[in-house]
Short mmCIF file of C-alpha atoms in Angstrom, two decimals:
data_model
loop_
_atom_site.label_atom_id
_atom_site.label_comp_id
_atom_site.label_asym_id
_atom_site.label_seq_id
_atom_site.Cartn_x
_atom_site.Cartn_y
_atom_site.Cartn_z
CA MET A 1 -2.38 -4.54 12.94
CA VAL A 2 -4.16 -5.76 9.64
CA ASN A 3 -1.49 -7.63 7.56
CA ASN A 4 -0.46 -5.64 4.30
CA TYR A 5 1.13 -8.72 2.44
CA ILE A 6 -1.27 -8.49 -0.48
CA VAL A 7 -0.50 -4.92 -1.02
CA LEU A 8 2.55 -5.29 -2.91
CA LEU A 9 0.72 -7.65 -5.56
CA LEU A 10 -1.76 -4.84 -5.87
CA ILE A 11 1.03 -1.97 -6.11
CA ALA A 12 2.58 -3.95 -8.92
CA PHE A 13 -0.58 -4.36 -10.72
CA LEU A 14 -1.51 -0.82 -10.27
CA PHE A 15 1.99 0.57 -11.58
CA ARG A 16 1.45 -1.43 -14.88
CA PRO A 17 1.10 1.38 -17.43
CA GLY A 18 -2.88 1.86 -18.33
CA VAL A 19 -4.38 0.67 -15.13
CA LEU A 20 -4.79 4.13 -13.55
CA ASN A 21 -3.75 7.43 -14.71
CA ALA A 22 -1.79 8.84 -11.85
CA GLN A 23 -0.27 6.91 -8.82
CA GLU A 24 1.43 8.86 -6.00
CA ILE A 25 5.13 7.60 -5.21
CA ARG A 26 5.04 5.27 -2.39
CA ILE A 27 7.90 3.91 -0.09
CA PHE A 28 7.52 0.77 1.92
CA THR A 29 9.12 0.16 5.35
CA VAL A 30 9.00 -2.86 7.87
CA GLU A 31 5.87 -1.04 9.62
CA ASP A 32 3.68 -1.71 6.45
CA PHE A 33 4.18 -5.54 7.01
CA ASP A 34 3.23 -5.75 10.51
CA LEU A 35 7.03 -6.14 11.57
CA LYS A 36 9.09 -4.06 14.28
CA GLY A 37 12.74 -3.85 14.90
CA ALA A 38 15.76 -4.22 12.83
CA VAL A 39 14.27 -6.58 10.52
CA ARG A 40 16.57 -7.76 7.65
CA SER A 41 14.15 -10.18 5.85
CA CYS A 42 10.96 -11.93 6.23
CA LEU A 43 9.80 -15.14 4.58
CA VAL A 44 5.89 -15.44 4.63
CA SER A 45 4.51 -18.83 3.68
CA THR A 46 0.62 -19.73 3.13
CA LYS A 47 -1.12 -22.00 1.19
CA TYR A 48 -1.31 -19.88 -1.60
CA GLY A 49 2.24 -19.34 -2.07
CA LYS A 50 5.35 -17.41 -0.71
CA GLU A 51 6.17 -14.07 -0.17
CA GLU A 52 9.83 -12.59 0.68
CA TYR A 53 10.73 -9.19 1.75
CA GLU A 54 14.11 -7.63 2.47
CA PHE A 55 15.01 -4.62 4.07
CA ASN A 56 18.09 -2.14 4.61
CA GLU A 57 19.28 -0.89 8.06
CA GLU A 58 16.88 2.12 7.71
CA GLY A 59 13.97 -0.17 7.45
CA LEU A 60 13.02 0.57 3.82
CA LEU A 61 12.04 -2.32 1.49
CA THR A 62 14.63 -3.12 -0.98
CA LYS A 63 13.31 -6.42 -2.50
CA SER A 64 10.10 -8.31 -2.62
CA VAL A 65 9.42 -11.77 -4.19
CA THR A 66 6.31 -13.24 -4.86
CA ARG A 67 6.44 -16.93 -5.49
CA TYR A 68 3.44 -18.72 -7.17
CA ASN A 69 5.25 -22.12 -7.34
CA ASP A 70 8.93 -23.15 -7.65
CA ASN A 71 9.05 -22.24 -11.32
CA ASP A 72 7.07 -18.90 -11.55
CA TYR A 73 7.85 -16.00 -9.51
CA ASP A 74 8.00 -12.09 -9.67
CA SER A 75 10.89 -9.92 -7.98
CA THR A 76 10.86 -6.29 -7.25
CA HIS A 77 13.79 -4.48 -6.43
CA TYR A 78 14.04 -0.86 -4.62
CA SER A 79 17.00 1.51 -4.90
CA TYR A 80 17.34 4.59 -2.94
CA VAL A 81 19.56 7.60 -2.46
CA GLU A 82 19.29 9.22 1.03
CA GLY A 83 16.05 7.74 1.81
CA MET A 84 14.59 8.79 -1.58
CA LEU A 85 13.36 6.31 -4.01
CA MET A 86 15.27 6.44 -7.27
CA GLU A 87 14.72 3.21 -9.02
CA LYS A 88 12.21 0.33 -8.91
CA ARG A 89 12.56 -2.94 -11.07
CA LEU A 90 9.78 -5.34 -11.59
CA GLU A 91 11.13 -8.49 -13.16
CA ASN A 92 9.09 -11.75 -14.02
CA TYR A 93 9.99 -15.12 -14.43
CA ARG A 94 8.16 -18.04 -15.68
CA ASP A 95 9.40 -21.44 -15.76
CA LYS A 96 12.65 -20.00 -14.16
CA ILE A 97 13.17 -17.98 -17.32
CA PHE A 98 13.34 -14.19 -17.23
CA VAL A 99 10.55 -12.48 -19.27
CA PRO A 100 11.84 -9.09 -20.36
CA ALA A 101 8.62 -8.26 -22.32
CA SER A 102 6.33 -8.10 -18.96
CA SER A 103 9.40 -6.82 -16.76
CA ILE A 104 9.39 -3.03 -16.30
CA ALA A 105 11.58 -0.39 -14.76
CA ASN A 106 10.54 2.81 -12.87
CA ILE A 107 13.32 5.50 -12.90
CA TYR A 108 13.04 8.56 -10.87
CA SER A 109 14.96 11.95 -10.99
CA VAL A 110 14.64 14.77 -8.63
CA ASP A 111 14.81 18.53 -9.59
CA SER A 112 14.75 20.69 -6.36
CA THR A 113 16.09 23.89 -7.64
CA GLU A 114 12.81 25.71 -6.82
CA ASN A 115 9.82 23.72 -5.80
CA LEU A 116 10.28 19.80 -5.56
CA LYS A 117 9.85 18.26 -8.77
CA ILE A 118 10.04 14.37 -9.33
CA THR A 119 9.99 12.66 -12.67
CA GLU A 120 9.26 8.82 -13.18
CA LYS A 121 10.11 7.10 -16.43
CA ILE A 122 8.40 3.69 -16.95
CA ILE A 123 10.19 1.65 -19.61
CA SER A 124 10.10 -2.23 -20.34
CA TYR A 125 13.32 -4.54 -20.15
CA ASP A 126 12.68 -4.42 -24.00
CA LYS A 127 13.53 -0.86 -23.96
CA GLU A 128 10.11 0.19 -24.94
CA PHE A 129 8.96 3.64 -23.40
CA LEU A 130 5.60 3.21 -21.91
CA ASP A 131 4.93 6.18 -19.55
CA GLN A 132 6.27 9.42 -17.72
CA TYR A 133 4.91 11.08 -14.87
CA GLU A 134 5.93 14.34 -13.44
CA TYR A 135 5.05 14.99 -9.92
CA PHE A 136 5.13 18.62 -8.82
CA TYR A 137 5.09 19.83 -5.12
CA THR A 138 4.63 23.12 -3.12
CA ASN A 139 6.06 23.20 0.31
CA ASP A 140 6.52 19.42 0.08
CA THR A 141 2.92 19.04 -0.99
CA LEU A 142 1.88 17.07 -3.95
CA ARG A 143 -0.08 19.51 -6.20
CA ARG A 144 -0.13 18.20 -9.59
CA ILE A 145 0.72 15.02 -11.67
CA ILE A 146 1.48 15.02 -15.38
CA ARG A 147 1.26 11.77 -17.40
CA MET A 148 2.54 11.62 -20.77
CA ASN A 149 2.83 8.62 -23.09
CA ASN A 150 2.05 7.95 -26.91
CA GLU A 151 -1.61 8.42 -26.51
CA GLY A 152 -1.12 11.80 -25.09
CA ILE A 153 -0.95 13.85 -21.97
CA ASP A 154 -3.11 13.67 -18.80
CA GLU A 155 -3.19 16.11 -15.99
CA THR A 156 -4.14 15.38 -12.38
CA LEU A 157 -4.76 18.28 -10.08
CA ILE A 158 -4.58 17.82 -6.10
CA SER A 159 -6.40 20.47 -4.08
CA TYR A 160 -6.76 20.65 -0.31
CA GLU A 161 -9.59 22.09 1.72
CA LEU A 162 -9.53 22.72 5.29
CA VAL A 163 -13.10 23.04 6.93
CA LYS A 164 -13.86 22.98 10.72
CA GLY A 165 -10.92 20.70 11.33
CA GLU A 166 -11.55 18.17 8.42
CA LEU A 167 -9.18 18.14 5.53
CA THR A 168 -10.53 17.16 2.21
CA LYS A 169 -7.88 16.25 -0.48
CA THR A 170 -9.55 16.00 -4.12
CA TYR A 171 -7.94 14.54 -7.42
CA THR A 172 -9.22 15.82 -10.49
CA LEU A 173 -8.27 14.20 -13.81
CA ASN A 174 -8.29 16.51 -16.89
CA GLY A 175 -11.11 18.54 -15.12
CA VAL A 176 -13.03 15.39 -14.00
CA PRO A 177 -13.27 14.44 -10.35
CA GLU A 178 -11.45 11.12 -9.69
CA LYS A 179 -11.12 10.63 -5.96
CA SER A 180 -11.58 12.68 -2.76
CA ILE A 181 -10.10 11.75 0.89
CA ARG A 182 -11.46 13.56 3.79
CA THR A 183 -9.79 13.20 7.02
CA SER A 184 -10.95 14.09 10.49
CA PHE A 185 -9.82 13.90 14.07
CA LYS A 186 -11.38 13.35 17.38
CA LYS A 187 -9.14 14.99 20.24
CA ASP A 188 -9.21 14.89 24.08
CA GLN A 189 -7.13 18.03 25.15
CA ASP A 190 -3.94 17.37 22.86
CA SER A 191 -4.56 13.55 22.39
CA ILE A 192 -5.94 12.14 19.33
CA ILE A 193 -8.66 9.87 20.13
CA SER A 194 -9.71 8.71 16.68
CA LYS A 195 -9.08 9.42 12.96
CA THR A 196 -11.69 9.08 10.45
CA VAL A 197 -10.79 8.67 6.60
CA LEU A 198 -13.33 8.80 3.99
CA VAL A 199 -12.40 7.87 0.60
CA LYS A 200 -14.74 8.72 -2.41
CA GLN A 201 -14.10 7.25 -5.84
CA PHE A 202 -15.71 8.57 -9.12
CA LEU A 203 -16.27 6.79 -12.25
CA ASP A 204 -16.56 9.43 -15.37
CA GLY A 205 -16.83 12.05 -12.81
CA GLN A 206 -19.94 10.19 -11.22
CA PRO A 207 -19.99 8.62 -7.67
CA TYR A 208 -18.92 5.04 -7.73
CA LEU A 209 -17.46 3.44 -4.54
CA ALA A 210 -16.54 4.73 -1.02
CA THR A 211 -14.85 3.33 2.16
CA GLU A 212 -14.79 4.98 5.69
CA GLU A 213 -11.90 3.89 8.04
CA VAL A 214 -11.82 4.69 11.55
CA PHE A 215 -8.42 4.52 13.37
CA ASP A 216 -7.93 4.64 17.27
CA GLY A 217 -5.20 6.72 19.23
CA ARG A 218 -2.52 4.12 18.40
CA ASN A 219 -3.38 4.61 14.68
CA ALA A 220 -4.76 1.01 14.40
CA LEU A 221 -7.71 0.45 12.21
CA ALA A 222 -10.83 0.03 14.32
CA SER A 223 -13.46 -0.10 11.58
CA LYS A 224 -14.18 -0.09 8.04
CA THR A 225 -17.30 0.46 6.18
CA SER A 226 -17.36 -0.13 2.24
CA PHE A 227 -20.20 1.64 0.31
CA SER A 228 -21.35 1.50 -3.24
CA TYR A 229 -23.31 4.08 -5.19
CA ASN A 230 -27.13 3.71 -5.72
CA THR A 231 -27.82 5.68 -8.72
CA LYS A 232 -31.68 5.32 -8.21
CA VAL A 233 -31.59 6.85 -4.85
CA LYS A 234 -28.43 8.93 -5.41
CA GLN A 235 -26.54 7.94 -2.33
CA PHE A 236 -24.14 5.69 -1.13
CA THR A 237 -25.35 2.50 0.41
CA ILE A 238 -23.58 0.24 2.81
CA GLU A 239 -21.95 -2.83 1.20
CA ARG A 240 -19.98 -4.37 4.22
CA THR A 241 -18.70 -3.41 7.67
CA GLU A 242 -15.88 -4.58 9.61
CA LYS A 243 -14.73 -4.09 13.26
CA TYR A 244 -11.23 -4.77 14.49
CA GLU A 245 -10.11 -5.68 18.19
CA TYR A 246 -6.65 -5.66 19.54
CA ASP A 247 -4.81 -7.00 22.54
CA ALA A 248 -2.87 -4.40 24.82
CA SER A 249 0.30 -4.78 22.70
CA GLY A 250 -1.59 -3.95 19.42
CA MET A 251 -1.85 -7.57 18.16
CA LEU A 252 -5.03 -8.14 16.12
CA LEU A 253 -7.40 -10.50 17.87
CA ASN A 254 -10.46 -10.58 15.80
CA ILE A 255 -12.37 -9.13 13.05
CA GLU A 256 -16.26 -9.18 13.00
CA SER A 257 -17.72 -8.35 9.58
CA GLU A 258 -21.19 -8.10 7.96
CA THR A 259 -21.91 -8.27 4.31
CA SER A 260 -25.47 -8.10 2.90
CA GLY A 261 -26.88 -8.77 6.28
CA ILE A 262 -24.56 -12.05 6.77
CA PRO A 263 -22.29 -11.81 9.82
CA GLU A 264 -18.76 -13.25 10.29
CA LYS A 265 -16.04 -13.55 13.02
CA LYS A 266 -12.54 -14.36 12.52
CA GLU A 267 -10.14 -14.81 15.41
CA PHE A 268 -6.43 -14.50 15.51
CA VAL A 269 -3.87 -16.50 17.52
CA TYR A 270 -0.16 -15.84 17.51
CA GLN A 271 3.31 -17.55 18.18
CA LEU A 272 5.74 -14.73 18.71
CA ASP A 273 9.67 -14.60 18.60
CA PRO A 274 11.67 -12.97 21.36
CA THR A 275 11.40 -9.46 19.63
CA GLY A 276 7.66 -9.58 19.62
CA ASN A 277 7.05 -10.25 15.85
CA TRP A 278 4.66 -13.11 15.16
CA ILE A 279 6.13 -15.97 13.26
CA LYS A 280 2.87 -18.03 13.12
CA GLU A 281 -0.63 -16.77 12.72
CA ILE A 282 -3.57 -18.82 12.84
CA ILE A 283 -6.97 -17.80 11.68
CA THR A 284 -10.23 -19.45 13.00
CA PRO A 285 -12.83 -20.56 12.34
CA ASP A 286 -11.22 -21.07 8.79
CA ASN A 287 -8.26 -22.95 10.55
CA THR A 288 -5.91 -21.41 8.07
CA TYR A 289 -2.37 -20.14 8.93
CA LYS A 290 0.58 -18.24 7.93
CA THR A 291 3.99 -18.68 8.98
CA ARG A 292 7.04 -16.02 9.13
CA ARG A 293 10.78 -16.68 9.17
CA ILE A 294 12.49 -13.37 10.29
CA THR A 295 15.96 -12.53 10.32
CA TYR A 296 17.51 -9.26 11.62
CA HIS A 297 20.57 -6.96 11.13
CA GLU A 298 22.91 -8.23 13.64
CA ALA A 299 24.43 -4.81 14.41
CA ALA A 300 21.30 -3.11 15.21
CA VAL A 301 20.16 -5.95 17.55
CA GLU A 302 23.62 -5.76 19.25
CA GLU A 303 23.01 -2.27 19.80
CA GLN A 304 19.50 -2.62 21.25
CA LYS A 305 21.15 -5.28 23.81
CA LYS A 306 23.54 -2.63 25.26
#
């Protein structure tokens, strides 16, 4: 599987007020970090820094730490009630000193009296109100997001259209197209052979970027194509292609890519722990590597041995 360690840095950035108008609530689990089993913690070390992750016994992420050096780091804490995210706190430390001005808290409340409604309030540790989002669901499907702050109110509508087995999910911000996601499946009898997800992004209502990802029957990413919109010919043109190969156990073996006609191939070699999680990943021809120190919930491990 493709590693997802950088995703938390992106999520932390995207959830800062003003970056995007609406974000769906996402809960991270051990699977999002290419981990399996009753993982309690995982420390990832690279030449760029360190990432630390902690999980509860249900496999939900409860804490993540990004360490840039010994003195500067960001820490994010997640709190749940019955598996639902209720609080997320991003705390910044510079020179080992907590920085309240750039630290934020996301507080969630749930109203399920009729259709589900989740309210997210974002405040700084300086007690400054930044944003409020209201997520409206119908039959557990997200249909509308309302954003409110000192600058006004924005409304994102999410529509769904099923045509010939392809489901298209469209986001419209204040009446202007923002993003569409089209998902289609190939099946052999009752088995899924592959899934294709095409994401188109719009800027001021005009096509901008797109990605097409193909997943195999194990839901592993098989290929990815990135596009940019050419305003002269009024169509998307390919910028980059990637193909992924795995071994029988699902471990990523290599990635073959091509950017602007220039091919590249990266190969991956692993050292595994007894559970089957990798604890060292070597990438060639760069000769870079990552190491992971993984601990497990003892009670769950003992139960698995029985």
